[in-house]
Amino acid sequence: MAGNTFGTYFRITTWGESHGKALGVVIDGCPAGLSLCEADIQAFLDRRKPGQTRYATPRKEADEVSILSGVFEGRTTGTPICLMVPNTSQRSGDYSEIASYYRPGHADYTFDAKYGFRDYRGGGRSSGRETIGRVAAGAVASLILKELGISICAYTKSIGPVSISMDRFQPELLGQTPTGMPDAESSAQAEAYLEECMQNHNSAGGVVECVVDGVPAGIGEPVFDKLDACLAKAIMSVGAVKAVEIGDGCSVSTAAGTENNDAFYMENGQIAKKTNHAGGILGGISDGSRIVLRAHIKPTPSVFSERETVNKNGEDILIHIKGRHDPVIVPRAVVVVESMTALTLVDLIFAGMPSRMDGIKKFYGK
């Protein structure tokens, strides 16, 4: 299986399966001297671990991380960092039946079509638990960005038909509501909607919005490695994401040029923009304003109502899914989107370091 590695200069490789002994990540390219301990990473993993609310899978996992290499006396050494999280609550028997058929909306059929074999226990590498490695690495990337004065904030923007009101945005509620919404009123409405979904043996999708402040102008490469292209690839690589928007996103297709363009002006001797329809990126390169992106996440495909599918003998059958599943993935995906954003930014910041000769000379004291 190819494609388990992300990044060029700050490179991560995730490993492990949903029902294997452990999952984790190897980080290559982290600079030496970064203050790092397991608690830094655990804070991120605690935001995505299961079993914390009524709207998450009841699978109970501590998701406790261990640093196996790359850190000495509380600082990174510049060598590969290996992070491991054991699996402790597998119930593989819940999935034995699906070895013989393909769950609608899952990767069962496509894995068989590609490999002729699959780990049917919870989806194996296609399980949401694969994101543990991404989030652990994202915690490290976020520490690097913090050192550079860059901050990332992600939250649930909508679940089903319920969207937050930015007029009611409450920063103190970030990560505190069971929906991930920083708007108490909208969160209550979304919870009522999810209760209805659960009563009807159904699931819901939604949108995660992510904003980044402090990114200087000049990050991103202007052709294939555009900042927006790399962010879109990173976010689309998350299993349940089906669309990514940056700035005004899809609405630009119906806007006029006079509405969509962001006017420049001078502010305290610096170039600034009067609006931010572009979402902080022009020509694939950061323009110094806030970066705004949104990830559209599909409903959890495992629903407990009767579904039509096909078994491995090519027969049409009806099934009832068993196991432990989230009625909505969105709240736990918030930190995953944030992590993939951080990983992308660090990689492109490192890639851009040799862009200018004066910068290279300054780095080496010439």
CSV table of C-alpha atoms in Angstrom, one decimal:
chain,number,residue,atom,x,y,z
A,1,MET,CA,0.0,0.0,0.0
A,2,ALA,CA,1.5,3.3,-1.1
A,3,GLY,CA,0.4,6.8,0.0
A,4,ASN,CA,0.9,6.6,3.8
A,5,THR,CA,3.3,9.5,3.8
A,6,PHE,CA,2.4,13.2,3.7
A,7,GLY,CA,4.7,16.2,3.2
A,8,THR,CA,8.1,16.9,1.7
A,9,TYR,CA,10.2,18.8,4.2
A,10,PHE,CA,8.1,18.1,7.3
A,11,ARG,CA,7.2,14.5,6.5
A,12,ILE,CA,4.9,12.2,8.4
A,13,THR,CA,4.1,8.5,7.9
A,14,THR,CA,1.0,7.1,9.7
A,15,TRP,CA,0.8,3.4,10.5
A,16,GLY,CA,-1.6,0.9,12.2
A,17,GLU,CA,-5.1,-0.3,11.9
A,18,SER,CA,-8.4,0.2,13.8
A,19,HIS,CA,-8.2,-3.2,15.4
A,20,GLY,CA,-4.5,-3.8,15.4
A,21,LYS,CA,-2.2,-3.6,18.4
A,22,ALA,CA,-1.5,0.1,18.0
A,23,LEU,CA,-1.5,3.1,15.7
A,24,GLY,CA,1.0,5.9,15.3
A,25,VAL,CA,3.1,8.1,13.2
A,26,VAL,CA,6.7,8.8,12.3
A,27,ILE,CA,7.7,12.4,11.9
A,28,ASP,CA,10.8,13.2,9.8
A,29,GLY,CA,12.1,16.7,9.4
A,30,CYS,CA,11.2,18.2,12.8
A,31,PRO,CA,13.9,20.8,13.8
A,32,ALA,CA,16.0,20.1,16.9
A,33,GLY,CA,15.3,22.1,20.0
A,34,LEU,CA,11.5,22.2,20.0
A,35,SER,CA,10.1,21.8,23.5
A,36,LEU,CA,8.0,18.6,23.3
A,37,CYS,CA,6.5,16.2,25.8
A,38,GLU,CA,3.7,13.6,25.7
A,39,ALA,CA,1.2,16.0,27.4
A,40,ASP,CA,1.6,18.4,24.4
A,41,ILE,CA,0.4,15.7,22.1
A,42,GLN,CA,-2.2,14.2,24.5
A,43,ALA,CA,-4.1,17.5,24.6
A,44,PHE,CA,-4.7,17.1,20.8
A,45,LEU,CA,-5.6,13.4,21.0
A,46,ASP,CA,-8.1,14.0,23.8
A,47,ARG,CA,-10.0,16.2,21.5
A,48,ARG,CA,-10.6,13.4,19.0
A,49,LYS,CA,-10.9,10.3,21.2
A,50,PRO,CA,-14.2,8.4,21.2
A,51,GLY,CA,-16.7,7.9,23.9
A,52,GLN,CA,-16.8,11.5,25.3
A,53,THR,CA,-20.3,12.5,24.3
A,54,ARG,CA,-23.6,11.0,23.4
A,55,TYR,CA,-22.9,11.8,19.8
A,56,ALA,CA,-19.7,9.9,19.5
A,57,THR,CA,-19.0,6.2,19.2
A,58,PRO,CA,-19.2,4.5,22.6
A,59,ARG,CA,-15.9,2.7,22.0
A,60,LYS,CA,-13.8,3.6,25.0
A,61,GLU,CA,-10.2,4.3,24.3
A,62,ALA,CA,-7.8,6.3,26.4
A,63,ASP,CA,-5.7,7.0,23.3
A,64,GLU,CA,-2.6,7.5,25.5
A,65,VAL,CA,0.4,8.5,23.4
A,66,SER,CA,4.0,7.4,24.0
A,67,ILE,CA,7.0,9.1,22.4
A,68,LEU,CA,9.4,6.3,21.3
A,69,SER,CA,12.1,8.4,19.7
A,70,GLY,CA,13.3,11.8,18.7
A,71,VAL,CA,13.0,13.6,22.0
A,72,PHE,CA,15.7,13.9,24.7
A,73,GLU,CA,15.4,15.9,28.0
A,74,GLY,CA,12.2,17.5,26.8
A,75,ARG,CA,13.4,18.7,23.4
A,76,THR,CA,13.4,17.3,19.9
A,77,THR,CA,16.8,16.0,18.7
A,78,GLY,CA,16.2,16.5,15.0
A,79,THR,CA,16.0,12.7,14.4
A,80,PRO,CA,12.7,10.9,13.5
A,81,ILE,CA,10.0,11.2,16.1
A,82,CYS,CA,7.9,8.0,16.6
A,83,LEU,CA,4.6,8.3,18.4
A,84,MET,CA,2.5,5.3,19.4
A,85,VAL,CA,-1.1,4.9,20.7
A,86,PRO,CA,-2.2,1.4,21.7
A,87,ASN,CA,-5.6,0.0,20.9
A,88,THR,CA,-7.3,-1.3,24.1
A,89,SER,CA,-11.0,-1.7,23.3
A,90,GLN,CA,-11.3,-3.8,20.1
A,91,ARG,CA,-14.5,-5.8,19.6
A,92,SER,CA,-13.5,-7.4,16.3
A,93,GLY,CA,-16.4,-9.8,16.6
A,94,ASP,CA,-18.8,-7.0,15.9
A,95,TYR,CA,-17.3,-6.9,12.4
A,96,SER,CA,-17.0,-10.6,11.5
A,97,GLU,CA,-20.2,-10.6,9.6
A,98,ILE,CA,-19.1,-7.9,7.2
A,99,ALA,CA,-16.3,-10.0,5.8
A,100,SER,CA,-18.9,-11.5,3.5
A,101,TYR,CA,-20.5,-8.3,2.2
A,102,TYR,CA,-19.8,-4.6,1.3
A,103,ARG,CA,-21.2,-1.9,3.6
A,104,PRO,CA,-22.7,1.0,1.6
A,105,GLY,CA,-20.7,4.2,1.9
A,106,HIS,CA,-17.6,2.4,3.1
A,107,ALA,CA,-14.3,1.4,1.5
A,108,ASP,CA,-15.0,-2.3,1.7
A,109,TYR,CA,-15.7,-2.8,-2.0
A,110,THR,CA,-12.9,-0.6,-3.2
A,111,PHE,CA,-10.3,-2.2,-1.0
A,112,ASP,CA,-11.3,-5.6,-2.3
A,113,ALA,CA,-11.2,-4.3,-5.9
A,114,LYS,CA,-7.7,-2.8,-5.4
A,115,TYR,CA,-6.0,-5.4,-3.1
A,116,GLY,CA,-8.2,-8.5,-3.4
A,117,PHE,CA,-8.0,-8.6,0.4
A,118,ARG,CA,-9.0,-6.3,3.3
A,119,ASP,CA,-9.0,-6.0,7.0
A,120,TYR,CA,-12.7,-5.9,7.7
A,121,ARG,CA,-12.3,-5.3,11.5
A,122,GLY,CA,-13.5,-1.7,11.8
A,123,GLY,CA,-12.2,-0.8,8.3
A,124,GLY,CA,-8.5,-1.3,9.0
A,125,ARG,CA,-6.6,1.6,7.5
A,126,SER,CA,-9.8,3.2,6.2
A,127,SER,CA,-11.1,3.6,9.7
A,128,GLY,CA,-11.4,7.0,11.4
A,129,ARG,CA,-8.8,5.7,13.9
A,130,GLU,CA,-6.1,6.2,11.3
A,131,THR,CA,-6.4,9.9,12.1
A,132,ILE,CA,-4.7,9.3,15.4
A,133,GLY,CA,-1.4,9.6,13.7
A,134,ARG,CA,-2.4,12.7,11.8
A,135,VAL,CA,-3.5,14.4,15.0
A,136,ALA,CA,-0.4,13.4,17.0
A,137,ALA,CA,1.8,14.8,14.3
A,138,GLY,CA,-0.5,17.9,14.0
A,139,ALA,CA,0.2,18.6,17.7
A,140,VAL,CA,3.9,18.8,16.9
A,141,ALA,CA,3.3,21.0,13.8
A,142,SER,CA,1.1,23.3,15.9
A,143,LEU,CA,3.9,23.8,18.4
A,144,ILE,CA,6.2,24.9,15.6
A,145,LEU,CA,3.6,27.3,14.3
A,146,LYS,CA,3.1,28.7,17.8
A,147,GLU,CA,6.8,29.5,17.9
A,148,LEU,CA,6.3,31.5,14.7
A,149,GLY,CA,3.3,33.4,16.0
A,150,ILE,CA,0.8,31.5,13.9
A,151,SER,CA,-2.5,30.2,15.5
A,152,ILE,CA,-5.1,27.9,14.1
A,153,CYS,CA,-8.7,27.7,15.3
A,154,ALA,CA,-11.2,25.1,14.0
A,155,TYR,CA,-14.8,24.5,15.0
A,156,THR,CA,-18.0,23.0,13.8
A,157,LYS,CA,-19.8,25.5,11.5
A,158,SER,CA,-22.9,23.3,10.8
A,159,ILE,CA,-24.5,20.0,11.5
A,160,GLY,CA,-27.3,18.9,9.1
A,161,PRO,CA,-29.5,22.0,8.6
A,162,VAL,CA,-28.2,23.8,11.7
A,163,SER,CA,-25.5,26.5,11.3
A,164,ILE,CA,-23.8,28.7,13.9
A,165,SER,CA,-24.4,32.4,14.0
A,166,MET,CA,-21.1,34.3,13.9
A,167,ASP,CA,-22.9,37.0,15.9
A,168,ARG,CA,-23.2,34.5,18.7
A,169,PHE,CA,-19.7,33.1,18.4
A,170,GLN,CA,-18.4,32.4,21.9
A,171,PRO,CA,-14.6,31.7,22.0
A,172,GLU,CA,-14.9,30.2,25.5
A,173,LEU,CA,-17.2,27.5,24.1
A,174,LEU,CA,-14.5,26.2,21.6
A,175,GLY,CA,-14.3,22.5,22.2
A,176,GLN,CA,-16.8,22.7,25.1
A,177,THR,CA,-20.1,21.8,23.5
A,178,PRO,CA,-20.9,18.2,22.4
A,179,THR,CA,-21.3,19.4,18.8
A,180,GLY,CA,-18.1,21.4,18.6
A,181,MET,CA,-20.1,24.5,17.9
A,182,PRO,CA,-19.0,27.7,19.7
A,183,ASP,CA,-22.6,28.9,19.7
A,184,ALA,CA,-24.7,27.6,22.6
A,185,GLU,CA,-28.0,28.2,20.9
A,186,SER,CA,-27.1,26.5,17.6
A,187,SER,CA,-25.5,23.7,19.5
A,188,ALA,CA,-28.7,23.0,21.3
A,189,GLN,CA,-30.6,23.0,18.0
A,190,ALA,CA,-28.0,20.6,16.5
A,191,GLU,CA,-28.3,18.3,19.4
A,192,ALA,CA,-32.1,18.1,19.0
A,193,TYR,CA,-31.5,17.3,15.3
A,194,LEU,CA,-29.0,14.6,16.2
A,195,GLU,CA,-31.5,13.1,18.7
A,196,GLU,CA,-34.0,12.9,15.9
A,197,CYS,CA,-31.5,11.2,13.6
A,198,MET,CA,-30.6,8.7,16.3
A,199,GLN,CA,-34.3,7.9,16.9
A,200,ASN,CA,-34.7,7.3,13.2
A,201,HIS,CA,-31.5,5.1,13.0
A,202,ASN,CA,-29.9,7.7,10.9
A,203,SER,CA,-26.8,9.9,10.9
A,204,ALA,CA,-25.7,13.5,10.0
A,205,GLY,CA,-23.0,15.3,8.2
A,206,GLY,CA,-21.8,18.9,8.5
A,207,VAL,CA,-19.0,21.5,8.0
A,208,VAL,CA,-15.8,22.2,9.9
A,209,GLU,CA,-14.5,25.7,9.5
A,210,CYS,CA,-10.8,26.4,10.1
A,211,VAL,CA,-9.2,29.9,10.4
A,212,VAL,CA,-5.4,30.6,10.6
A,213,ASP,CA,-4.0,33.9,11.9
A,214,GLY,CA,-0.4,35.1,11.7
A,215,VAL,CA,0.7,33.5,8.5
A,216,PRO,CA,3.1,36.0,6.7
A,217,ALA,CA,2.7,36.8,3.1
A,218,GLY,CA,4.7,34.5,0.8
A,219,ILE,CA,4.0,31.0,1.9
A,220,GLY,CA,3.1,28.5,-0.9
A,221,GLU,CA,4.6,27.7,-4.3
A,222,PRO,CA,2.9,29.3,-7.3
A,223,VAL,CA,2.4,26.3,-9.6
A,224,PHE,CA,1.6,22.7,-8.4
A,225,ASP,CA,2.3,23.3,-4.7
A,226,LYS,CA,-0.1,26.2,-4.3
A,227,LEU,CA,-1.0,26.8,-0.6
A,228,ASP,CA,-4.7,26.4,-1.3
A,229,ALA,CA,-4.0,23.3,-3.5
A,230,CYS,CA,-1.9,21.7,-0.8
A,231,LEU,CA,-4.5,22.5,1.9
A,232,ALA,CA,-7.3,21.1,-0.3
A,233,LYS,CA,-5.4,17.8,-0.8
A,234,ALA,CA,-4.6,17.6,2.9
A,235,ILE,CA,-8.1,18.1,4.0
A,236,MET,CA,-9.6,15.9,1.3
A,237,SER,CA,-7.3,13.1,2.4
A,238,VAL,CA,-9.4,12.8,5.6
A,239,GLY,CA,-11.8,9.9,5.0
A,240,ALA,CA,-15.2,11.5,5.4
A,241,VAL,CA,-14.4,14.9,3.7
A,242,LYS,CA,-16.2,15.3,0.3
A,243,ALA,CA,-15.5,19.0,-0.4
A,244,VAL,CA,-13.2,21.8,0.6
A,245,GLU,CA,-13.8,25.5,0.3
A,246,ILE,CA,-11.3,28.3,0.7
A,247,GLY,CA,-12.4,31.9,1.3
A,248,ASP,CA,-15.8,32.4,-0.3
A,249,GLY,CA,-15.5,29.0,-1.8
A,250,CYS,CA,-18.3,27.8,-4.1
A,251,SER,CA,-20.1,31.2,-3.9
A,252,VAL,CA,-17.4,32.8,-6.1
A,253,SER,CA,-18.9,31.1,-9.1
A,254,THR,CA,-22.0,33.3,-8.9
A,255,ALA,CA,-20.2,36.5,-7.8
A,256,ALA,CA,-19.2,39.4,-10.1
A,257,GLY,CA,-15.5,40.4,-10.3
A,258,THR,CA,-16.3,43.7,-8.5
A,259,GLU,CA,-17.8,41.7,-5.6
A,260,ASN,CA,-15.2,39.0,-5.4
A,261,ASN,CA,-11.9,41.1,-5.7
A,262,ASP,CA,-10.3,42.2,-2.4
A,263,ALA,CA,-9.2,45.8,-2.5
A,264,PHE,CA,-5.7,46.6,-1.2
A,265,TYR,CA,-4.9,49.6,1.0
A,266,MET,CA,-2.1,50.8,3.3
A,267,GLU,CA,-2.4,50.3,7.0
A,268,ASN,CA,0.3,51.4,9.4
A,269,GLY,CA,2.9,51.2,6.6
A,270,GLN,CA,1.8,47.7,5.6
A,271,ILE,CA,-0.3,46.4,2.7
A,272,ALA,CA,-3.7,45.1,3.9
A,273,LYS,CA,-7.0,44.1,2.3
A,274,LYS,CA,-10.4,45.7,2.9
A,275,THR,CA,-12.2,42.3,2.4
A,276,ASN,CA,-11.0,38.7,2.4
A,277,HIS,CA,-13.1,36.8,-0.2
A,278,ALA,CA,-9.9,35.0,-1.3
A,279,GLY,CA,-9.5,33.5,2.2
A,280,GLY,CA,-5.9,34.7,2.6
A,281,ILE,CA,-4.4,33.1,-0.5
A,282,LEU,CA,-3.7,34.8,-3.9
A,283,GLY,CA,-2.0,32.9,-6.7
A,284,GLY,CA,-1.4,30.0,-4.4
A,285,ILE,CA,0.6,32.1,-2.0
A,286,SER,CA,-0.5,33.5,1.4
A,287,ASP,CA,-1.2,37.2,1.3
A,288,GLY,CA,-0.8,37.9,5.0
A,289,SER,CA,-4.4,38.0,5.9
A,290,ARG,CA,-6.5,35.4,7.8
A,291,ILE,CA,-6.7,32.0,6.0
A,292,VAL,CA,-10.2,30.6,6.0
A,293,LEU,CA,-11.2,27.1,4.9
A,294,ARG,CA,-14.1,24.8,5.3
A,295,ALA,CA,-14.4,21.0,5.1
A,296,HIS,CA,-17.7,19.4,4.2
A,297,ILE,CA,-18.1,16.1,5.9
A,298,LYS,CA,-20.5,13.4,4.9
A,299,PRO,CA,-22.9,11.6,7.2
A,300,THR,CA,-21.5,8.6,9.0
A,301,PRO,CA,-22.1,5.7,6.5
A,302,SER,CA,-22.8,3.1,9.3
A,303,VAL,CA,-26.5,3.6,10.1
A,304,PHE,CA,-28.6,1.1,12.0
A,305,SER,CA,-31.5,1.0,9.6
A,306,GLU,CA,-31.9,-1.7,7.0
A,307,ARG,CA,-29.7,-1.2,3.9
A,308,GLU,CA,-29.4,-2.8,0.5
A,309,THR,CA,-26.0,-4.1,-0.6
A,310,VAL,CA,-24.2,-7.0,-2.4
A,311,ASN,CA,-22.2,-9.9,-0.9
A,312,LYS,CA,-19.0,-11.3,-2.2
A,313,ASN,CA,-20.9,-14.0,-4.1
A,314,GLY,CA,-22.6,-11.2,-6.1
A,315,GLU,CA,-26.0,-11.6,-4.5
A,316,ASP,CA,-28.3,-8.7,-3.6
A,317,ILE,CA,-28.9,-8.8,0.2
A,318,LEU,CA,-30.4,-6.7,3.0
A,319,ILE,CA,-28.2,-5.9,6.1
A,320,HIS,CA,-28.4,-4.4,9.5
A,321,ILE,CA,-25.0,-2.8,10.5
A,322,LYS,CA,-23.7,-3.8,14.0
A,323,GLY,CA,-20.9,-2.3,16.0
A,324,ARG,CA,-20.1,1.1,17.6
A,325,HIS,CA,-20.5,4.1,15.4
A,326,ASP,CA,-20.7,7.9,15.6
A,327,PRO,CA,-24.1,9.3,14.7
A,328,VAL,CA,-22.1,12.3,13.5
A,329,ILE,CA,-18.4,12.5,12.7
A,330,VAL,CA,-18.1,16.3,12.5
A,331,PRO,CA,-17.2,17.2,16.2
A,332,ARG,CA,-14.4,14.7,16.4
A,333,ALA,CA,-13.1,15.8,12.9
A,334,VAL,CA,-12.5,19.4,14.1
A,335,VAL,CA,-9.1,18.6,15.5
A,336,VAL,CA,-8.2,16.4,12.4
A,337,VAL,CA,-8.9,19.4,10.1
A,338,GLU,CA,-6.9,21.6,12.3
A,339,SER,CA,-4.0,19.1,12.4
A,340,MET,CA,-3.9,18.6,8.6
A,341,THR,CA,-3.9,22.4,8.2
A,342,ALA,CA,-0.9,22.7,10.6
A,343,LEU,CA,1.0,20.0,8.8
A,344,THR,CA,0.5,21.6,5.5
A,345,LEU,CA,1.6,25.1,6.7
A,346,VAL,CA,4.8,23.8,8.4
A,347,ASP,CA,5.8,21.8,5.3
A,348,LEU,CA,5.3,24.8,3.0
A,349,ILE,CA,7.0,27.2,5.4
A,350,PHE,CA,10.0,24.9,5.4
A,351,ALA,CA,9.8,24.6,1.6
A,352,GLY,CA,9.9,28.4,1.2
A,353,MET,CA,13.0,29.0,3.3
A,354,PRO,CA,15.4,29.0,0.3
A,355,SER,CA,13.1,31.2,-1.9
A,356,ARG,CA,15.3,34.3,-1.7
A,357,MET,CA,19.0,34.7,-1.8
A,358,ASP,CA,19.0,37.4,0.9
A,359,GLY,CA,17.2,35.0,3.2
A,360,ILE,CA,19.8,32.3,2.7
A,361,LYS,CA,22.7,34.7,3.3
A,362,LYS,CA,21.0,36.0,6.4
A,363,PHE,CA,20.5,32.4,7.7
A,364,TYR,CA,24.2,31.6,7.3
A,365,GLY,CA,25.4,35.0,8.6
A,366,LYS,CA,26.8,36.1,5.3
